Short mmCIF file of C-alpha atoms in Angstrom, two decimals:
data_model
loop_
_atom_site.label_atom_id
_atom_site.label_comp_id
_atom_site.label_asym_id
_atom_site.label_seq_id
_atom_site.Cartn_x
_atom_site.Cartn_y
_atom_site.Cartn_z
CA MET A 145 17.28 -34.44 15.57
CA LYS A 146 13.82 -32.85 15.47
CA GLN A 147 14.54 -30.91 18.66
CA THR A 148 17.78 -29.61 17.18
CA VAL A 149 15.97 -28.40 14.05
CA LYS A 150 13.34 -26.73 16.25
CA ARG A 151 16.02 -24.85 18.18
CA ILE A 152 17.76 -23.73 15.00
CA VAL A 153 14.48 -22.46 13.54
CA ASP A 154 13.55 -20.65 16.76
CA LEU A 155 17.00 -19.11 17.12
CA ALA A 156 16.92 -17.89 13.52
CA MET A 157 13.54 -16.23 14.13
CA ILE A 158 14.83 -14.52 17.29
CA ILE A 159 17.85 -13.15 15.40
CA LEU A 160 15.74 -12.01 12.43
CA LEU A 161 13.16 -10.17 14.53
CA PRO A 162 15.23 -7.08 15.48
CA ILE A 163 16.83 -7.00 12.02
CA LEU A 164 13.44 -6.89 10.31
CA MET A 165 12.39 -4.01 12.53
CA ALA A 166 15.29 -1.99 11.09
CA GLU A 167 14.15 -1.65 7.47
CA VAL A 168 15.62 1.84 7.32
CA LEU A 169 19.06 0.44 8.12
CA ILE A 170 19.04 -2.66 5.93
CA GLY A 171 17.08 -1.33 2.92
CA GLN A 172 13.77 -2.41 1.42
CA GLN A 173 15.12 -5.18 -0.83
CA LEU A 174 16.94 -7.01 1.98
CA HIS A 175 13.97 -6.38 4.25
CA GLU A 176 11.67 -8.14 1.77
CA TRP A 177 13.96 -11.14 1.39
CA LEU A 178 14.48 -11.50 5.14
CA GLY A 179 10.74 -11.06 5.69
CA THR A 180 10.09 -13.87 3.24
CA GLY A 181 12.64 -15.95 5.16
CA MET A 182 10.85 -15.17 8.43
CA LEU A 183 7.58 -16.36 6.90
CA ALA A 184 9.23 -19.62 5.83
CA LEU A 185 10.65 -20.09 9.33
CA PHE A 186 7.25 -19.32 10.87
CA ILE A 187 5.62 -21.99 8.71
CA ALA A 188 8.41 -24.46 9.55
CA HIS A 189 7.97 -23.67 13.26
CA HIS A 190 4.30 -24.61 13.12
CA ILE A 191 4.95 -27.76 11.10
CA LEU A 192 7.56 -28.87 13.63
CA ASN A 193 5.08 -28.17 16.43
CA PHE A 194 2.11 -29.78 14.73
CA GLY A 195 1.52 -31.90 17.82
CA TRP A 196 0.47 -28.75 19.68
CA TRP A 197 -2.16 -27.99 17.03
CA LYS A 198 -3.54 -31.52 17.37
CA SER A 199 -3.97 -31.14 21.10
CA PHE A 200 -4.96 -27.50 21.53
CA PRO A 201 -8.76 -28.02 21.19
CA LYS A 202 -8.64 -30.86 23.71
CA GLY A 203 -8.62 -30.96 27.47
CA ARG A 204 -9.27 -28.41 30.19
CA TYR A 205 -7.98 -24.87 29.75
CA THR A 206 -6.22 -23.25 32.69
CA PRO A 207 -5.68 -19.46 32.73
CA SER A 208 -2.04 -20.05 31.78
CA ARG A 209 -2.93 -22.29 28.86
CA ALA A 210 -5.59 -19.84 27.66
CA PHE A 211 -3.01 -17.03 27.76
CA TYR A 212 -0.51 -19.08 25.76
CA THR A 213 -3.13 -20.12 23.20
CA THR A 214 -4.28 -16.52 22.78
CA ILE A 215 -0.70 -15.40 22.04
CA VAL A 216 -0.29 -18.17 19.46
CA LEU A 217 -3.59 -17.45 17.69
CA LEU A 218 -2.93 -13.70 17.66
CA LEU A 219 0.51 -14.36 16.19
CA LEU A 220 -1.03 -16.51 13.49
CA LEU A 221 -3.46 -13.72 12.55
CA ASP A 222 -0.69 -11.16 12.72
CA MET A 223 1.68 -13.11 10.49
CA SER A 224 -1.13 -13.65 7.98
CA ALA A 225 -1.69 -9.87 7.85
CA LEU A 226 2.04 -9.28 7.41
CA CYS A 227 2.20 -11.84 4.62
CA VAL A 228 -0.73 -10.41 2.64
CA SER A 229 0.20 -6.75 3.09
CA GLY A 230 3.90 -7.44 2.41
CA ILE A 231 3.14 -9.23 -0.86
CA MET A 232 0.83 -6.40 -1.94
CA MET A 233 3.53 -3.77 -1.34
CA SER A 234 6.46 -5.83 -2.60
CA GLY A 235 8.78 -4.04 -4.98
CA PHE A 236 11.27 -6.89 -5.30
CA VAL A 237 10.46 -10.44 -4.16
CA PHE A 238 6.82 -10.52 -5.36
CA SER A 239 6.95 -7.66 -7.86
CA PHE A 240 6.19 -10.14 -10.67
CA LEU A 241 2.60 -10.33 -9.38
CA HIS A 242 1.97 -6.73 -10.57
CA ILE A 243 -0.48 -6.00 -7.77
CA SER A 244 -2.04 -2.55 -7.88
CA GLY A 245 -4.60 -0.85 -5.68
CA GLY A 246 -5.17 -1.07 -1.95
CA MET A 247 -1.67 0.15 -1.14
CA MET A 248 -2.78 2.58 1.54
CA ILE A 249 -4.53 -0.12 3.53
CA ALA A 250 -1.65 -2.52 2.87
CA ARG A 251 0.92 -0.09 4.31
CA GLN A 252 -1.29 0.80 7.26
CA LEU A 253 -1.92 -2.89 7.99
CA HIS A 254 1.75 -3.81 7.52
CA LEU A 255 2.98 -1.23 10.01
CA PHE A 256 0.24 -2.16 12.47
CA ALA A 257 0.98 -5.89 12.17
CA SER A 258 4.76 -5.38 12.27
CA TYR A 259 4.76 -3.73 15.67
CA TRP A 260 2.09 -5.95 17.17
CA GLY A 261 3.95 -8.94 15.74
CA PHE A 262 7.14 -7.70 17.40
CA ILE A 263 5.35 -7.55 20.76
CA LEU A 264 3.63 -10.91 20.32
CA MET A 265 6.81 -12.70 19.22
CA SER A 266 8.68 -11.18 22.16
CA ALA A 267 5.86 -12.32 24.47
CA HIS A 268 5.97 -15.79 22.94
CA LEU A 269 9.70 -15.85 23.66
CA GLY A 270 8.96 -14.92 27.28
CA LEU A 271 6.53 -17.83 27.64
CA HIS A 272 9.40 -20.19 26.77
CA MET A 273 11.94 -18.43 28.98
CA GLU A 274 12.34 -21.36 31.37
CA GLN A 275 12.93 -23.68 28.41
CA TYR A 276 15.64 -21.40 26.98
CA PHE A 277 17.27 -21.05 30.40
CA GLY A 278 17.38 -24.84 30.60
CA ILE A 279 19.06 -25.05 27.19
CA GLY A 280 21.57 -22.39 28.28
CA ARG A 281 22.40 -24.28 31.47
CA LYS A 282 23.09 -27.42 29.48
CA LEU A 283 25.19 -25.62 26.88
CA PHE A 284 27.32 -23.83 29.44
CA HIS A 285 27.20 -26.54 32.13
CA PHE A 286 25.67 -24.27 34.77
CA SER A 287 24.34 -25.81 37.96
CA GLU A 288 20.62 -25.65 38.61
CA LYS A 289 20.89 -23.26 41.56
CA ASN A 290 23.14 -20.24 41.67
CA ALA A 291 21.71 -17.29 43.57
CA VAL A 292 24.37 -14.84 42.42
CA ARG A 293 23.89 -15.66 38.74
CA THR A 294 20.12 -15.53 39.12
CA TRP A 295 20.21 -12.07 40.64
CA VAL A 296 22.72 -10.83 38.06
CA LEU A 297 20.36 -11.98 35.28
CA ARG A 298 17.40 -10.36 37.03
CA ILE A 299 19.23 -7.04 37.35
CA ILE A 300 20.21 -7.15 33.68
CA ALA A 301 16.60 -7.91 32.76
CA VAL A 302 15.32 -5.02 34.90
CA VAL A 303 17.81 -2.57 33.39
CA LEU A 304 17.02 -3.68 29.84
CA SER A 305 13.27 -3.57 30.54
CA ALA A 306 13.54 -0.05 31.89
CA TYR A 307 15.50 0.95 28.80
CA GLY A 308 12.86 -0.85 26.72
CA ILE A 309 10.13 1.35 28.25
CA PHE A 310 12.18 4.43 27.35
CA ALA A 311 12.71 3.16 23.77
CA PHE A 312 9.02 2.21 23.45
CA PHE A 313 7.97 5.83 23.84
CA THR A 314 10.93 7.57 22.16
CA GLN A 315 10.36 5.44 19.04
CA GLN A 316 6.66 6.38 19.23
CA ILE A 317 5.55 2.76 19.14
CA PRO A 318 1.99 3.44 20.46
CA GLY A 319 1.26 5.37 17.26
CA TYR A 320 1.89 2.24 15.18
CA LEU A 321 -0.14 0.03 17.49
CA PHE A 322 -3.28 2.12 17.19
CA PHE A 323 -3.23 3.20 13.52
CA GLN A 324 -2.05 6.72 14.36
CA THR A 325 1.21 6.58 12.38
CA HIS A 326 1.24 5.60 8.69
CA PHE A 327 4.98 5.88 8.10
CA VAL A 328 8.13 4.73 9.86
CA MET A 329 9.62 7.61 11.79
CA PHE A 330 13.33 7.13 12.33
CA ASP A 331 16.01 9.39 13.75
CA GLU A 332 18.69 9.08 11.08
CA THR A 333 21.29 10.52 13.46
CA LYS A 334 20.88 7.46 15.68
CA ALA A 335 23.68 4.91 15.36
CA ALA A 336 22.75 1.38 14.30
CA VAL A 337 24.09 -0.09 17.54
CA VAL A 338 21.82 2.22 19.55
CA TYR A 339 18.78 1.28 17.47
CA PHE A 340 19.40 -2.46 17.85
CA THR A 341 20.06 -2.04 21.57
CA GLU A 342 16.72 -0.27 21.94
CA THR A 343 14.97 -2.97 19.93
CA ILE A 344 16.51 -5.79 21.96
CA ALA A 345 15.62 -3.94 25.17
CA MET A 346 11.97 -3.80 24.06
CA MET A 347 12.09 -7.51 23.24
CA VAL A 348 13.33 -8.19 26.80
CA LEU A 349 10.60 -5.91 28.20
CA PHE A 350 7.71 -7.73 26.52
CA ALA A 351 9.27 -11.15 27.11
CA ALA A 352 9.58 -10.33 30.82
CA ILE A 353 5.99 -9.05 31.00
CA ALA A 354 4.66 -12.23 29.39
CA HIS A 355 6.93 -14.46 31.51
CA TYR A 356 5.85 -13.03 34.84
CA LEU A 357 2.21 -12.65 33.83
CA ASN A 358 2.18 -16.32 32.90
CA LYS A 359 3.72 -17.24 36.27
CA LEU A 360 0.98 -15.24 37.96
CA LEU A 361 -1.69 -16.99 35.91
CA CYS A 362 -0.25 -20.37 36.86
CA LYS A 363 -1.17 -19.57 40.47
CA VAL A 364 -4.78 -18.78 39.57
CA LYS A 365 -7.19 -21.56 40.42
CA LYS A 366 -8.78 -23.45 37.58
CA SER A 367 -12.18 -22.22 36.51
CA GLU A 368 -15.06 -24.32 37.71
CA LYS A 369 -16.59 -23.95 34.29
CA LYS A 370 -14.84 -26.45 32.08
CA ASN A 371 -14.72 -24.41 28.91
CA GLY A 372 -14.48 -20.92 30.43
CA TRP A 373 -10.79 -20.32 29.71
CA LYS A 374 -10.99 -22.13 26.40
CA ALA A 375 -13.66 -19.69 25.28
CA ALA A 376 -11.45 -16.80 26.37
CA ALA A 377 -8.53 -18.15 24.36
CA PHE A 378 -10.62 -18.19 21.21
CA ALA A 379 -12.62 -15.04 21.87
CA VAL A 380 -9.69 -12.64 22.33
CA PRO A 381 -8.15 -13.24 18.85
CA ALA A 382 -11.60 -13.10 17.25
CA ILE A 383 -12.38 -9.76 18.93
CA ALA A 384 -8.93 -8.41 17.98
CA LEU A 385 -9.48 -9.37 14.33
CA ALA A 386 -12.93 -7.79 14.33
CA LEU A 387 -11.55 -4.53 15.76
CA VAL A 388 -8.83 -4.38 13.10
CA VAL A 389 -11.35 -4.97 10.33
CA VAL A 390 -13.62 -2.27 11.74
CA LYS A 391 -10.72 0.16 12.07
CA LEU A 392 -9.54 -0.43 8.50
CA ASN A 393 -13.05 0.06 7.19
CA LEU A 394 -14.05 3.10 9.24
CA PRO A 395 -13.21 5.49 6.37
CA ALA A 396 -15.87 3.75 4.29
CA LYS A 397 -18.35 6.22 5.79
CA THR A 398 -16.80 8.92 3.66
CA GLU A 399 -14.68 7.07 1.13
CA PRO A 400 -14.82 3.73 -0.71
CA TRP A 401 -11.75 1.78 0.26
CA GLN A 402 -11.77 -0.38 -2.84
CA ASN A 403 -8.93 -2.15 -4.56
CA VAL A 404 -10.20 -0.90 -7.89
CA PRO A 405 -9.28 2.30 -9.71
CA THR A 406 -11.44 5.38 -9.22
CA GLU A 407 -11.77 5.93 -12.94
CA SER A 408 -13.49 8.77 -14.67
CA ILE A 409 -13.76 9.83 -18.29
CA THR A 410 -11.92 12.44 -20.29
CA SER A 411 -13.86 12.83 -23.51
CA THR A 412 -11.88 13.35 -26.68
CA ALA A 413 -12.76 14.09 -30.29
CA SER A 414 -10.58 13.48 -33.34
CA SER A 415 -9.46 16.42 -35.44
CA SER A 416 -7.85 16.77 -38.83
CA SER A 417 -6.86 20.35 -38.09
CA SER A 418 -3.29 21.38 -38.85
CA SER A 419 -3.16 23.96 -36.08
CA LYS A 420 0.26 24.79 -34.72
CA GLN A 421 1.29 22.80 -31.66
CA ILE A 422 0.35 24.60 -28.46
CA GLU A 423 3.43 25.64 -26.53
CA PRO A 424 3.30 24.56 -22.88
CA GLU A 425 4.41 27.93 -21.57
CA LYS A 426 1.56 29.73 -23.34
CA GLN A 427 -1.28 29.45 -20.88
CA PRO A 428 -4.11 29.60 -20.28
CA VAL A 429 -5.20 27.91 -23.51
CA ILE A 430 -8.51 29.23 -24.83
CA PRO A 431 -11.04 26.41 -25.33
CA THR A 432 -13.14 26.06 -28.49
CA ASP A 433 -16.82 27.06 -28.55
CA ASP A 434 -17.92 23.65 -27.28
CA GLY A 435 -15.55 23.85 -24.31
CA PHE A 436 -12.91 21.49 -25.69
CA VAL A 437 -9.22 22.34 -26.06
CA LEU A 438 -7.41 21.81 -29.34
CA ILE A 439 -4.13 20.04 -28.69
CA GLY A 440 -1.72 20.59 -31.56
CA GLY A 441 -0.01 17.37 -32.58
CA GLY A 442 3.70 16.75 -32.20
CA SER A 443 6.35 14.31 -31.08
CA PHE A 444 7.34 13.51 -27.51
CA GLU A 445 9.16 10.92 -25.41
CA MET A 446 6.51 8.52 -24.13
CA GLY A 447 7.35 6.45 -21.06
CA SER A 448 9.96 7.20 -18.43
CA PRO A 449 13.76 7.31 -18.32
CA GLU A 450 15.41 4.38 -16.55
CA ASP A 451 16.62 6.59 -13.72
CA GLU A 452 13.15 7.92 -12.83
CA PRO A 453 12.37 6.87 -9.24
CA TRP A 454 9.62 4.26 -8.91
CA ARG A 455 9.31 3.68 -12.66
CA SER A 456 7.92 0.32 -13.77
CA ALA A 457 9.32 -2.02 -16.41
CA ASP A 458 6.28 -1.37 -18.63
CA GLU A 459 7.24 2.29 -19.15
CA THR A 460 9.78 1.77 -21.95
CA ARG A 461 10.76 5.18 -23.24
CA HIS A 462 10.28 5.75 -26.96
CA THR A 463 9.51 8.59 -29.35
CA VAL A 464 5.85 8.91 -30.36
CA THR A 465 4.07 11.32 -32.70
CA VAL A 466 0.40 12.20 -32.24
CA SER A 467 -1.88 14.17 -34.54
CA ASP A 468 -4.05 17.11 -33.49
CA PHE A 469 -6.99 16.23 -31.27
CA TYR A 470 -9.57 17.92 -29.09
CA ILE A 471 -9.91 17.07 -25.42
CA SER A 472 -12.09 18.33 -22.59
CA PRO A 473 -10.09 20.39 -20.09
CA TYR A 474 -12.05 18.75 -17.26
CA GLU A 475 -12.92 15.31 -16.02
CA VAL A 476 -16.56 14.59 -16.81
CA ARG A 477 -18.83 16.01 -14.10
CA GLN A 478 -21.48 13.98 -12.35
CA ASN A 479 -24.27 16.23 -13.63
CA GLU A 480 -23.00 15.77 -17.21
CA PHE A 481 -22.91 12.01 -16.87
CA SER A 482 -26.33 11.71 -15.22
CA ALA A 483 -27.90 14.06 -17.79
CA VAL A 484 -26.78 11.69 -20.56
CA GLU A 485 -27.07 8.29 -18.92
CA GLY A 486 -29.88 8.91 -16.43
CA TYR A 487 -28.02 7.62 -13.39
CA ASN A 488 -25.01 8.54 -11.26
CA PRO A 489 -22.74 5.68 -10.11
CA SER A 490 -20.43 7.90 -8.04
CA ASN A 491 -19.55 7.21 -4.42
CA PHE A 492 -19.08 10.91 -3.70
CA ASP A 493 -22.04 13.19 -4.28
CA GLY A 494 -21.69 16.55 -6.01
CA GLU A 495 -22.78 17.98 -9.34
CA ASN A 496 -19.36 19.40 -10.15
CA LEU A 497 -17.39 16.52 -8.75
CA PRO A 498 -16.02 14.10 -11.35
CA VAL A 499 -18.08 11.03 -12.05
CA GLU A 500 -16.30 7.94 -10.73
CA ASN A 501 -16.90 4.28 -10.04
CA VAL A 502 -17.41 3.66 -13.77
CA SER A 503 -16.08 0.72 -15.74
CA TRP A 504 -14.34 1.02 -19.10
CA LEU A 505 -17.53 -0.19 -20.79
CA ASP A 506 -19.47 2.50 -18.91
CA ALA A 507 -17.03 5.06 -20.29
CA VAL A 508 -17.36 4.06 -23.94
CA ALA A 509 -21.15 3.78 -23.56
CA PHE A 510 -21.22 7.35 -22.24
CA CYS A 511 -19.18 8.56 -25.22
CA ASN A 512 -21.67 6.95 -27.61
CA ALA A 513 -24.70 8.28 -25.74
CA LEU A 514 -23.25 11.81 -25.73
CA SER A 515 -22.55 11.53 -29.46
CA GLU A 516 -26.11 10.46 -30.18
CA LYS A 517 -27.48 13.26 -28.01
CA GLU A 518 -25.56 15.79 -30.10
CA ASN A 519 -26.41 14.10 -33.44
CA LEU A 520 -22.83 12.91 -34.02
CA THR A 521 -21.77 9.53 -35.35
CA PRO A 522 -20.88 7.27 -32.39
CA ALA A 523 -17.21 6.32 -32.35
CA TYR A 524 -17.82 2.83 -30.96
CA LYS A 525 -19.73 -0.24 -32.00
CA ILE A 526 -20.60 -2.16 -28.84
CA ASP A 527 -21.61 -5.81 -28.96
CA GLY A 528 -21.78 -7.07 -25.39
CA LYS A 529 -18.23 -6.71 -24.12
CA THR A 530 -16.78 -6.44 -27.61
CA VAL A 531 -16.05 -2.88 -28.67
CA THR A 532 -14.70 -1.72 -32.02
CA TRP A 533 -13.61 1.82 -32.80
CA ASP A 534 -14.87 3.47 -35.97
CA ARG A 535 -12.05 5.90 -36.67
CA SER A 536 -14.07 7.68 -39.36
CA ALA A 537 -16.78 8.69 -36.85
CA ASN A 538 -16.97 12.26 -35.58
CA GLY A 539 -18.42 11.37 -32.16
CA TYR A 540 -16.86 11.50 -28.74
CA ARG A 541 -14.30 8.91 -27.71
CA LEU A 542 -11.68 8.13 -25.10
CA PRO A 543 -8.13 9.38 -25.70
CA THR A 544 -5.52 6.82 -26.67
CA GLU A 545 -2.82 6.16 -24.12
CA ALA A 546 -0.33 8.15 -26.21
CA GLU A 547 -2.73 11.09 -26.51
CA TRP A 548 -3.38 11.07 -22.79
CA GLU A 549 0.32 11.12 -21.87
CA TYR A 550 1.06 13.79 -24.48
CA ALA A 551 -1.78 15.92 -23.08
CA CYS A 552 -0.72 15.28 -19.49
CA ARG A 553 2.93 16.15 -20.04
CA ALA A 554 2.15 19.36 -21.94
CA GLY A 555 5.73 19.52 -23.14
CA THR A 556 7.38 18.39 -19.89
CA THR A 557 9.76 15.44 -19.58
CA THR A 558 9.76 15.23 -15.77
CA PRO A 559 7.83 12.71 -13.61
CA PHE A 560 4.93 15.17 -13.31
CA ASN A 561 3.84 18.11 -15.39
CA THR A 562 4.65 20.14 -12.27
CA GLU A 563 8.24 18.89 -12.79
CA THR A 564 10.00 16.59 -10.29
CA SER A 565 7.37 16.46 -7.56
CA ILE A 566 3.75 17.37 -6.91
CA SER A 567 2.33 18.71 -3.66
CA PRO A 568 -1.15 18.31 -2.15
CA GLU A 569 -1.62 22.00 -2.91
CA GLU A 570 -1.22 21.19 -6.62
CA SER A 571 -3.23 17.99 -6.83
CA ASN A 572 -5.76 15.85 -4.97
CA TYR A 573 -4.13 12.62 -3.81
CA TYR A 574 -3.08 10.77 -0.68
CA GLY A 575 -1.16 13.79 0.54
CA HIS A 576 0.55 11.96 3.39
CA TYR A 577 2.54 10.05 0.77
CA PRO A 578 4.43 12.46 -1.52
CA TYR A 579 6.84 11.38 -4.24
CA GLU A 580 9.95 9.49 -3.09
CA ILE A 581 8.84 9.38 0.53
CA GLU A 582 9.86 5.69 0.59
CA ASP A 583 13.49 6.75 0.36
CA ASN A 584 13.19 9.85 2.51
CA TYR A 585 10.37 9.60 5.03
CA PHE A 586 12.87 8.77 7.75
CA SER A 587 14.18 12.32 7.29
CA GLN A 588 11.55 14.53 5.73
CA GLY A 589 14.18 17.21 5.26
CA ASN A 590 15.27 15.31 2.15
CA LEU A 591 11.85 15.53 0.52
CA THR A 592 11.21 17.94 -2.33
CA THR A 593 7.53 17.91 -1.34
CA LYS A 594 6.53 17.50 2.29
CA PRO A 595 3.58 15.35 3.38
CA GLY A 596 0.40 17.43 3.30
CA GLU A 597 -3.37 17.29 3.34
CA TYR A 598 -5.23 14.10 2.51
CA ARG A 599 -8.74 15.23 1.57
CA GLN A 600 -10.33 11.76 1.55
CA THR A 601 -12.70 12.76 -1.24
CA THR A 602 -12.77 13.95 -4.83
CA VAL A 603 -12.80 17.70 -5.53
CA VAL A 604 -14.55 19.78 -8.19
CA VAL A 605 -13.15 19.33 -11.67
CA ASP A 606 -11.60 22.79 -12.06
CA SER A 607 -9.65 22.64 -8.80
CA PHE A 608 -5.95 23.57 -8.83
CA SER A 609 -4.02 25.18 -11.67
CA PRO A 610 -4.22 23.62 -15.15
CA ASN A 611 -1.16 22.23 -16.90
CA GLY A 612 0.55 23.89 -19.85
CA PHE A 613 -2.23 22.80 -22.22
CA GLY A 614 -4.98 24.19 -19.97
CA LEU A 615 -6.08 20.77 -18.69
CA TYR A 616 -7.12 20.23 -15.08
CA ASN A 617 -6.42 17.31 -12.74
CA MET A 618 -4.33 15.25 -15.14
CA HIS A 619 -2.60 14.16 -11.93
CA GLY A 620 -4.91 12.97 -9.16
CA ASN A 621 -8.57 13.46 -8.24
CA VAL A 622 -9.75 10.47 -10.33
CA SER A 623 -7.98 8.25 -12.83
CA GLU A 624 -9.05 8.37 -16.48
CA TRP A 625 -9.79 5.46 -18.77
CA VAL A 626 -8.07 5.43 -22.16
CA TRP A 627 -8.78 3.36 -25.26
CA ASP A 628 -5.78 1.01 -25.22
CA TYR A 629 -5.54 -2.55 -24.06
CA TYR A 630 -2.74 -2.99 -21.55
CA GLY A 631 0.45 -4.53 -22.92
CA GLU A 632 4.06 -3.81 -23.74
CA TYR A 633 4.60 -0.76 -25.91
CA ASP A 634 5.11 -1.53 -29.59
CA THR A 635 8.05 0.79 -30.19
CA ALA A 636 7.77 0.17 -33.94
CA LYS A 637 4.37 1.89 -34.06
CA THR A 638 5.22 5.46 -33.24
CA VAL A 639 2.59 7.51 -35.12
CA ASP A 640 -0.79 7.70 -33.38
CA PRO A 641 -0.38 4.30 -31.65
CA THR A 642 -3.54 2.71 -30.28
CA GLY A 643 -2.06 -0.12 -28.23
CA PRO A 644 -2.32 -3.90 -28.68
CA GLU A 645 -5.04 -5.29 -30.92
CA THR A 646 -6.27 -7.63 -28.19
CA GLY A 647 -5.98 -8.00 -24.46
CA THR A 648 -7.80 -8.60 -21.19
CA ARG A 649 -7.29 -5.28 -19.38
CA ARG A 650 -7.66 -1.64 -20.39
CA VAL A 651 -5.36 1.12 -19.24
CA TYR A 652 -6.28 3.93 -16.88
CA ARG A 653 -4.03 6.88 -16.17
CA GLY A 654 -3.39 9.80 -13.85
CA GLY A 655 -4.00 8.47 -10.36
CA GLY A 656 -6.81 9.39 -7.98
CA TRP A 657 -7.70 11.02 -4.68
CA ASN A 658 -6.53 7.97 -2.72
CA ASP A 659 -3.37 7.20 -4.72
CA PHE A 660 0.24 7.72 -3.71
CA ALA A 661 2.10 10.40 -5.67
CA LYS A 662 4.32 7.81 -7.37
CA ASN A 663 1.19 6.36 -9.00
CA MET A 664 0.30 9.72 -10.52
CA ARG A 665 3.47 10.11 -12.61
CA SER A 666 2.91 11.10 -16.23
CA ALA A 667 4.29 7.72 -17.38
CA TYR A 668 2.56 5.53 -14.80
CA ARG A 669 0.24 2.98 -16.34
#
């Protein structure tokens, strides 16, 4: 009975492998569910073969056994990487976890692990080829020796392997294996049957390579050193893991790959002015004497419509009215922050670059310090981590979430204040990943905005054209902290809303230099 279950599990994994490699054909949602199923089967496979795990540290290691153990350990590491990166990127199965940040590394790691996992699973299949042939002979009642059948199978394997080599390079697989390709490139004119034939041919290729390499290793004499091959079996996966970690962290020389937002500050001051609302098409807006821009109050649709691509459930659309307020047209510069606070926490160095790597408490402390420096009444009373807002104060403060979105939109109702898409020439973000590329990167001809430059750093605060209210970098460069606690919108409070009274997380908006375009939408929280 146990052997039957093992065979069913293994067969299911073999069938799922080429299907999972065809995400473009089956869609992301089905891909996620089948991927979760593959993970369950992988775990079941190891539970059913627990006896192997009990014995693998014991005994003498031959070259063949070391090769087999290396494949198994590499597969275990690979599947772990697929599991973590898949959960991080999940838009369906694990979307309830609300994971944010680290998506670039997650996608890069997922593609890398997917294609290496495909090779390793195919190789693992090849190492059990004799076992599967034996099962086939029993099922179909073939005799042990049949020269004609053997040669027919060999010819089929050679033809498929040759076709697998062709498919390996036409599908540009080496780019995925060595972190050179960050997106799936797929010829949408290719029929599904051709794609699956190519995938199966590559499976045969790597299974055959592993099968015959293992046969060759079986002929190698045992090492005189008892633990020589055992050390090799453990060393290869360890070295492979170290190389992946190093590769993923290489950009740290110029950029902080952190799963935390690259927040900055947009200082805001309250105003009781009754100035007429600034019309978005009237630009540039002339700042006041102190460099701030007066935003005339008005009503707008906060949140996103249900048909906006990549919207989240927390973006409920509702009508909100905000009063007049002043806001700086720029993200706070590093020289401004250090002049007030006496230190610069930024990862990137440059006087006119935006300050970043600041917490929400850092942001409110800066507002208070700037107020005191200019003899204004601080807007916040800070007691440890408890902050209360004195709305009667005339000092600097953070914008509310409603004010920020109103200022960002500048009269627009589209995903971005540049309308339906935003290019790397209009904003500083992860330019390889424009809006809606998930649905269209297989054919970039369908994209409104093509993949472009990824600068890998912040840029000076007055880069690019301002929006209709004269504000710069409301999309990209660095995210901005706002006052509000994170929570569901209270659609009953529609006049100058300030968010939930309590909470555990504060909201930041706008996206940063290392964000995907979808995370820079005007409504994205």
